[in-house]
Amino acid sequence: MNKPWQLILVLVGIFVAGGVTGTFVTMRFGREWAMRRPGPDYQWAPKHLKRLSDRLGLQADQQAQILPIVKRNMEELSQVRNGCITATNAVFDKMQHEISEKLTPEQLVKYEQFNKEMRERARRVMPERFGHSPGQGPGGPPAGDPSHSPDDRPPPEKPAETKN
């Protein structure tokens, strides 16, 4: 290779191949790693307390006083997060009900199959959220799962119509 453009072309090819490979590896294993690690409720409080202690030089009695504060607020954050999930599910329920009303019987069958496939995909990607809920067997949809078909949940209430 005595021509500089050939060397540049080879180096660019190696760079592109590395980028493509890195993307696929990250997509494959990064998602699995993120799904396996415990949520912030379990590990955030002790790690945050350690960071505070390291940076601020907290004494043992201060750590003992601060830990319940951190834990309490993590519980509150968890409740806020669950409220957002519940609100999101309500919007999905409403949307699916409204869409179902506009479909022919043949389309409704396909739509229900589509929703079933989406539930299965959600369970594979986020098993902790869609895998199992109290009162249901493993793999069952959680209460308020936005991807239930209209046959296995009551339709959401329609907003009251106003007369002008």
Backbone as CSV, one residue per row, in Angstrom:
resi,resn,N_x,N_y,N_z,CA_x,CA_y,CA_z,C_x,C_y,C_z
1,MET,0.843,-1.177,0.000,0.000,0.000,0.000,0.885,1.236,0.000
2,ASN,1.178,1.696,-1.151,2.033,2.865,-1.254,1.238,4.135,-1.528
3,LYS,-0.076,4.028,-1.578,-0.908,5.206,-1.824,-1.607,5.593,-0.520
4,PRO,-1.517,6.864,-0.109,-2.101,7.285,1.174,-3.620,7.142,1.217
5,TRP,-4.315,7.296,0.113,-5.777,7.200,0.138,-6.232,5.781,0.471
6,GLN,-5.428,4.769,0.082,-5.786,3.390,0.424,-5.669,3.168,1.934
7,LEU,-4.638,3.710,2.537,-4.455,3.599,3.971,-5.591,4.299,4.709
8,ILE,-5.953,5.472,4.263,-7.060,6.216,4.881,-8.360,5.426,4.742
9,LEU,-8.596,4.849,3.587,-9.801,4.055,3.351,-9.854,2.837,4.284
10,VAL,-8.739,2.165,4.473,-8.680,1.010,5.370,-8.951,1.451,6.814
11,LEU,-8.344,2.549,7.233,-8.564,3.036,8.599,-10.020,3.454,8.824
12,VAL,-10.624,4.117,7.847,-12.037,4.488,7.955,-12.904,3.229,8.028
13,GLY,-12.588,2.218,7.225,-13.332,0.957,7.255,-13.246,0.282,8.615
14,ILE,-12.060,0.276,9.202,-11.889,-0.316,10.534,-12.706,0.463,11.563
15,PHE,-12.669,1.786,11.471,-13.420,2.626,12.393,-14.924,2.361,12.278
16,VAL,-15.434,2.305,11.060,-16.866,2.054,10.844,-17.246,0.658,11.347
17,ALA,-16.430,-0.341,11.057,-16.718,-1.701,11.515,-16.753,-1.754,13.045
18,GLY,-15.836,-1.061,13.691,-15.836,-1.022,15.151,-17.072,-0.334,15.700
19,GLY,-17.488,0.736,15.054,-18.692,1.439,15.494,-19.935,0.585,15.353
20,VAL,-20.065,-0.108,14.228,-21.220,-0.980,14.002,-21.216,-2.123,15.017
21,THR,-20.066,-2.736,15.201,-19.963,-3.836,16.169,-20.291,-3.347,17.576
22,GLY,-19.750,-2.216,17.956,-20.037,-1.662,19.282,-21.511,-1.365,19.484
23,THR,-22.161,-0.862,18.448,-23.594,-0.576,18.526,-24.383,-1.847,18.774
24,PHE,-24.103,-2.896,18.006,-24.841,-4.147,18.169,-24.569,-4.788,19.530
25,VAL,-23.325,-4.763,19.981,-22.997,-5.343,21.282,-23.720,-4.567,22.393
26,THR,-23.708,-3.242,22.296,-24.385,-2.422,23.301,-25.879,-2.678,23.295
27,MET,-26.476,-2.760,22.117,-27.921,-3.002,22.029,-28.267,-4.368,22.620
28,ARG,-27.441,-5.349,22.380,-27.727,-6.713,22.838,-27.495,-6.877,24.335
29,PHE,-26.324,-6.498,24.799,-25.950,-6.768,26.177,-26.246,-5.599,27.117
30,GLY,-26.245,-4.393,26.619,-26.536,-3.232,27.457,-27.951,-3.268,27.994
31,ARG,-28.913,-3.630,27.166,-30.305,-3.717,27.589,-30.467,-4.799,28.651
32,GLU,-29.838,-5.961,28.439,-29.921,-7.046,29.425,-29.310,-6.613,30.754
33,TRP,-28.174,-5.929,30.698,-27.530,-5.461,31.922,-28.441,-4.475,32.656
34,ALA,-29.039,-3.560,31.925,-29.909,-2.564,32.547,-31.136,-3.213,33.168
35,MET,-31.660,-4.255,32.555,-32.848,-4.916,33.084,-32.534,-5.775,34.313
36,ARG,-31.315,-6.316,34.407,-30.945,-7.187,35.508,-30.569,-6.433,36.769
37,ARG,-30.063,-5.239,36.622,-29.592,-4.529,37.802,-30.779,-4.095,38.662
38,PRO,-30.580,-4.044,39.957,-31.675,-3.662,40.836,-32.056,-2.208,40.630
39,GLY,-33.288,-1.902,40.923,-33.769,-0.543,40.759,-33.173,0.395,41.787
40,PRO,-33.391,1.672,41.610,-32.806,2.658,42.512,-33.316,2.534,43.938
41,ASP,-34.505,1.954,44.109,-35.050,1.815,45.454,-34.140,0.972,46.336
42,TYR,-33.445,0.018,45.750,-32.632,-0.922,46.520,-31.197,-0.452,46.728
43,GLN,-30.637,0.242,45.783,-29.223,0.567,45.882,-28.941,2.057,45.987
44,TRP,-29.878,2.908,45.657,-29.584,4.325,45.615,-29.328,4.902,47.000
45,ALA,-30.172,4.563,47.971,-30.043,5.160,49.307,-28.670,4.896,49.929
46,PRO,-28.193,3.638,49.995,-26.873,3.420,50.602,-25.742,4.083,49.813
47,LYS,-25.844,4.064,48.484,-24.785,4.696,47.680,-24.788,6.208,47.869
48,HIS,-25.985,6.794,47.924,-26.066,8.243,48.112,-25.512,8.628,49.488
49,LEU,-25.848,7.852,50.494,-25.336,8.130,51.833,-23.811,8.012,51.864
50,LYS,-23.259,7.032,51.173,-21.800,6.874,51.123,-21.153,8.077,50.428
51,ARG,-21.756,8.524,49.308,-21.208,9.707,48.623,-21.249,10.927,49.531
52,LEU,-22.371,11.121,50.220,-22.475,12.251,51.140,-21.424,12.144,52.244
53,SER,-21.289,10.958,52.774,-20.328,10.746,53.857,-18.911,11.020,53.391
54,ASP,-18.565,10.512,52.204,-17.217,10.713,51.673,-16.938,12.185,51.400
55,ARG,-17.876,12.875,50.798,-17.645,14.270,50.407,-17.766,15.248,51.565
56,LEU,-18.669,14.944,52.503,-18.916,15.886,53.586,-18.229,15.492,54.887
57,GLY,-17.661,14.299,54.925,-17.007,13.837,56.143,-18.003,13.635,57.283
58,LEU,-19.120,12.995,56.968,-20.158,12.786,57.986,-19.670,11.860,59.095
59,GLN,-20.062,12.176,60.300,-19.779,11.320,61.446,-20.806,10.186,61.458
60,ALA,-20.534,9.139,62.220,-21.421,7.984,62.290,-22.824,8.378,62.760
61,ASP,-22.905,9.281,63.756,-24.227,9.686,64.235,-24.982,10.494,63.183
62,GLN,-24.263,11.284,62.374,-24.914,12.021,61.288,-25.433,11.059,60.225
63,GLN,-24.640,10.044,59.898,-25.086,9.044,58.927,-26.351,8.359,59.420
64,ALA,-26.387,8.037,60.690,-27.562,7.379,61.270,-28.793,8.280,61.201
65,GLN,-28.604,9.585,61.316,-29.719,10.526,61.234,-30.164,10.758,59.790
66,ILE,-29.217,10.717,58.861,-29.524,11.035,57.456,-30.100,9.833,56.712
67,LEU,-29.684,8.623,57.059,-30.161,7.436,56.339,-31.689,7.332,56.313
68,PRO,-32.393,7.519,57.428,-33.863,7.448,57.346,-34.463,8.520,56.439
69,ILE,-33.834,9.686,56.383,-34.318,10.760,55.503,-34.202,10.319,54.044
70,VAL,-33.056,9.774,53.690,-32.829,9.314,52.320,-33.804,8.189,51.980
71,LYS,-33.952,7.215,52.878,-34.860,6.093,52.618,-36.303,6.563,52.463
72,ARG,-36.732,7.458,53.356,-38.110,7.964,53.305,-38.383,8.663,51.967
73,ASN,-37.431,9.458,51.536,-37.625,10.176,50.278,-37.544,9.252,49.078
74,MET,-36.762,8.179,49.181,-36.741,7.187,48.100,-38.090,6.490,48.000
75,GLU,-38.716,6.213,49.149,-40.052,5.611,49.137,-41.054,6.562,48.482
76,GLU,-40.929,7.849,48.802,-41.816,8.846,48.200,-41.594,8.918,46.685
77,LEU,-40.331,8.876,46.283,-40.016,8.881,44.857,-40.613,7.657,44.170
78,SER,-40.554,6.532,44.834,-41.121,5.302,44.289,-42.630,5.451,44.101
79,GLN,-43.307,6.069,45.067,-44.741,6.285,44.951,-45.065,7.228,43.795
80,VAL,-44.265,8.264,43.638,-44.463,9.191,42.518,-44.291,8.452,41.195
81,ARG,-43.250,7.630,41.122,-42.988,6.857,39.907,-44.161,5.926,39.606
82,ASN,-44.671,5.236,40.641,-45.808,4.340,40.443,-47.049,5.107,40.013
83,GLY,-47.236,6.320,40.549,-48.363,7.154,40.125,-48.266,7.524,38.655
84,CYS,-47.044,7.791,38.199,-46.850,8.103,36.769,-47.174,6.890,35.906
85,ILE,-46.775,5.721,36.374,-47.058,4.498,35.622,-48.562,4.269,35.560
86,THR,-49.247,4.492,36.682,-50.695,4.324,36.719,-51.366,5.304,35.761
87,ALA,-50.924,6.551,35.772,-51.500,7.550,34.872,-51.225,7.189,33.412
88,THR,-50.026,6.700,33.132,-49.682,6.278,31.775,-50.586,5.134,31.339
89,ASN,-50.792,4.174,32.224,-51.663,3.043,31.906,-53.082,3.503,31.627
90,ALA,-53.570,4.485,32.379,-54.924,4.997,32.162,-55.046,5.629,30.777
91,VAL,-54.023,6.345,30.354,-54.047,6.954,29.022,-54.052,5.868,27.948
92,PHE,-53.228,4.826,28.127,-53.222,3.724,27.163,-54.579,3.028,27.119
93,ASP,-55.185,2.803,28.291,-56.508,2.174,28.335,-57.518,2.986,27.525
94,LYS,-57.529,4.281,27.774,-58.457,5.170,27.075,-58.211,5.128,25.569
95,MET,-56.943,5.214,25.172,-56.615,5.209,23.751,-57.052,3.907,23.098
96,GLN,-56.769,2.787,23.733,-57.129,1.496,23.144,-58.636,1.333,23.047
97,HIS,-59.354,1.808,24.042,-60.814,1.722,23.997,-61.352,2.564,22.839
98,GLU,-60.841,3.792,22.703,-61.302,4.678,21.627,-60.978,4.095,20.254
99,ILE,-59.796,3.519,20.122,-59.427,2.897,18.845,-60.329,1.713,18.566
100,SER,-60.591,0.881,19.584,-61.434,-0.307,19.413,-62.814,0.055,18.893
101,GLU,-63.358,1.185,19.337,-64.688,1.612,18.904,-64.742,1.956,17.418
102,LYS,-63.615,2.260,16.810,-63.578,2.690,15.407,-63.286,1.537,14.444
103,LEU,-63.045,0.347,14.962,-62.604,-0.765,14.119,-63.768,-1.680,13.742
104,THR,-63.603,-2.316,12.595,-64.548,-3.351,12.185,-64.252,-4.598,13.021
105,PRO,-65.177,-5.575,13.059,-64.894,-6.797,13.820,-63.606,-7.493,13.368
106,GLU,-63.336,-7.504,12.054,-62.111,-8.136,11.553,-60.876,-7.373,12.028
107,GLN,-60.959,-6.049,11.983,-59.835,-5.237,12.440,-59.634,-5.371,13.949
108,LEU,-60.739,-5.507,14.684,-60.654,-5.644,16.130,-59.896,-6.910,16.517
109,VAL,-60.124,-7.996,15.777,-59.386,-9.239,16.047,-57.891,-9.003,15.839
110,LYS,-57.536,-8.341,14.741,-56.126,-8.050,14.466,-55.551,-7.100,15.523
111,TYR,-56.355,-6.129,15.939,-55.908,-5.158,16.938,-55.646,-5.845,18.275
112,GLU,-56.517,-6.762,18.660,-56.309,-7.506,19.899,-55.052,-8.368,19.808
113,GLN,-54.803,-8.960,18.642,-53.578,-9.749,18.453,-52.349,-8.833,18.539
114,PHE,-52.450,-7.664,17.936,-51.373,-6.683,18.002,-51.081,-6.324,19.461
115,ASN,-52.129,-6.047,20.245,-51.951,-5.703,21.658,-51.347,-6.860,22.439
116,LYS,-51.752,-8.079,22.112,-51.186,-9.253,22.782,-49.681,-9.347,22.506
117,GLU,-49.290,-9.135,21.259,-47.866,-9.175,20.908,-47.091,-8.079,21.632
118,MET,-47.693,-6.899,21.755,-47.031,-5.803,22.451,-46.856,-6.128,23.945
119,ARG,-47.870,-6.777,24.554,-47.748,-7.190,25.960,-46.607,-8.182,26.125
120,GLU,-46.527,-9.152,25.205,-45.463,-10.157,25.295,-44.098,-9.514,25.143
121,ARG,-43.980,-8.569,24.228,-42.707,-7.867,24.041,-42.360,-7.074,25.303
122,ALA,-43.358,-6.417,25.886,-43.108,-5.642,27.106,-42.657,-6.555,28.238
123,ARG,-43.234,-7.737,28.337,-42.834,-8.678,29.391,-41.404,-9.152,29.196
124,ARG,-40.989,-9.315,27.930,-39.604,-9.744,27.680,-38.623,-8.630,28.016
125,VAL,-38.977,-7.402,27.653,-38.061,-6.284,27.845,-38.060,-5.788,29.290
126,MET,-39.244,-5.749,29.926,-39.353,-5.223,31.289,-40.125,-6.210,32.166
127,PRO,-39.532,-7.369,32.464,-40.274,-8.377,33.226,-40.663,-7.912,34.622
128,GLU,-39.861,-7.014,35.224,-40.198,-6.555,36.569,-41.465,-5.719,36.573
129,ARG,-41.805,-5.078,35.483,-43.000,-4.249,35.431,-44.194,-5.010,34.878
130,PHE,-43.989,-5.891,33.904,-45.097,-6.546,33.219,-45.163,-8.045,33.457
131,GLY,-44.281,-8.572,34.290,-44.218,-10.016,34.426,-45.264,-10.624,35.324
132,HIS,-45.580,-9.981,36.461,-46.416,-10.652,37.443,-46.861,-9.627,38.470
133,SER,-48.082,-9.732,38.894,-48.579,-8.835,39.927,-49.305,-9.641,40.979
134,PRO,-49.509,-9.080,42.163,-50.190,-9.821,43.218,-51.552,-10.301,42.755
135,GLY,-51.870,-11.527,43.108,-53.164,-12.077,42.739,-53.178,-12.728,41.376
136,GLN,-52.062,-12.699,40.661,-51.987,-13.320,39.354,-50.762,-14.200,39.310
137,GLY,-50.802,-15.190,38.463,-49.662,-16.075,38.325,-48.525,-15.397,37.607
138,PRO,-47.327,-15.977,37.688,-46.196,-15.404,36.966,-46.513,-15.312,35.488
139,GLY,-46.106,-14.208,34.899,-46.329,-14.015,33.469,-47.650,-13.361,33.161
140,GLY,-48.515,-13.212,34.166,-49.801,-12.567,33.926,-49.630,-11.069,33.872
141,PRO,-50.527,-10.396,33.183,-50.398,-8.948,33.088,-50.692,-8.290,34.420
142,PRO,-49.971,-7.260,34.755,-50.228,-6.576,36.002,-51.532,-5.802,35.953
143,ALA,-52.052,-5.527,37.115,-53.275,-4.735,37.163,-53.009,-3.381,36.536
144,GLY,-53.926,-2.935,35.704,-53.765,-1.651,35.041,-52.845,-1.704,33.846
145,ASP,-52.462,-2.898,33.394,-51.599,-3.028,32.220,-52.314,-2.410,31.035
146,PRO,-51.702,-1.446,30.350,-52.384,-0.751,29.273,-52.634,-1.630,28.069
147,SER,-52.044,-2.807,28.025,-52.166,-3.607,26.823,-53.154,-4.757,26.969
148,HIS,-54.016,-4.732,27.983,-55.087,-5.723,28.060,-55.984,-5.540,26.847
149,SER,-56.557,-6.620,26.383,-57.536,-6.464,25.322,-58.852,-6.053,25.951
150,PRO,-59.776,-5.474,25.184,-61.039,-5.020,25.747,-61.833,-6.147,26.401
151,ASP,-61.581,-7.416,26.032,-62.349,-8.518,26.583,-61.950,-8.851,28.019
152,ASP,-60.740,-8.494,28.464,-60.333,-8.899,29.799,-60.222,-7.744,30.781
153,ARG,-60.859,-6.639,30.480,-60.937,-5.537,31.431,-62.159,-4.696,31.109
154,PRO,-62.679,-4.028,32.099,-63.826,-3.164,31.805,-63.342,-1.945,31.044
155,PRO,-64.190,-1.422,30.166,-63.764,-0.230,29.423,-63.647,0.960,30.361
156,PRO,-62.729,1.880,30.050,-62.594,3.054,30.901,-63.847,3.911,30.810
157,GLU,-64.084,4.668,31.878,-65.246,5.536,31.856,-65.034,6.624,30.823
158,LYS,-66.129,6.940,30.109,-66.049,8.022,29.127,-66.228,9.339,29.849
159,PRO,-65.535,10.384,29.386,-65.728,11.678,30.016,-67.157,12.164,29.771
160,ALA,-67.703,12.877,30.741,-69.068,13.404,30.592,-69.104,14.397,29.463
161,GLU,-70.129,14.280,28.637,-70.263,15.203,27.514,-70.968,16.458,27.998
162,THR,-70.491,17.570,27.511,-71.123,18.837,27.877,-71.985,19.314,26.748
163,LYS,-73.119,19.879,27.079,-74.025,20.419,26.051,-73.839,21.909,25.995
164,ASN,-73.733,22.430,24.777,-73.562,23.878,24.596,-74.841,24.498,24.136
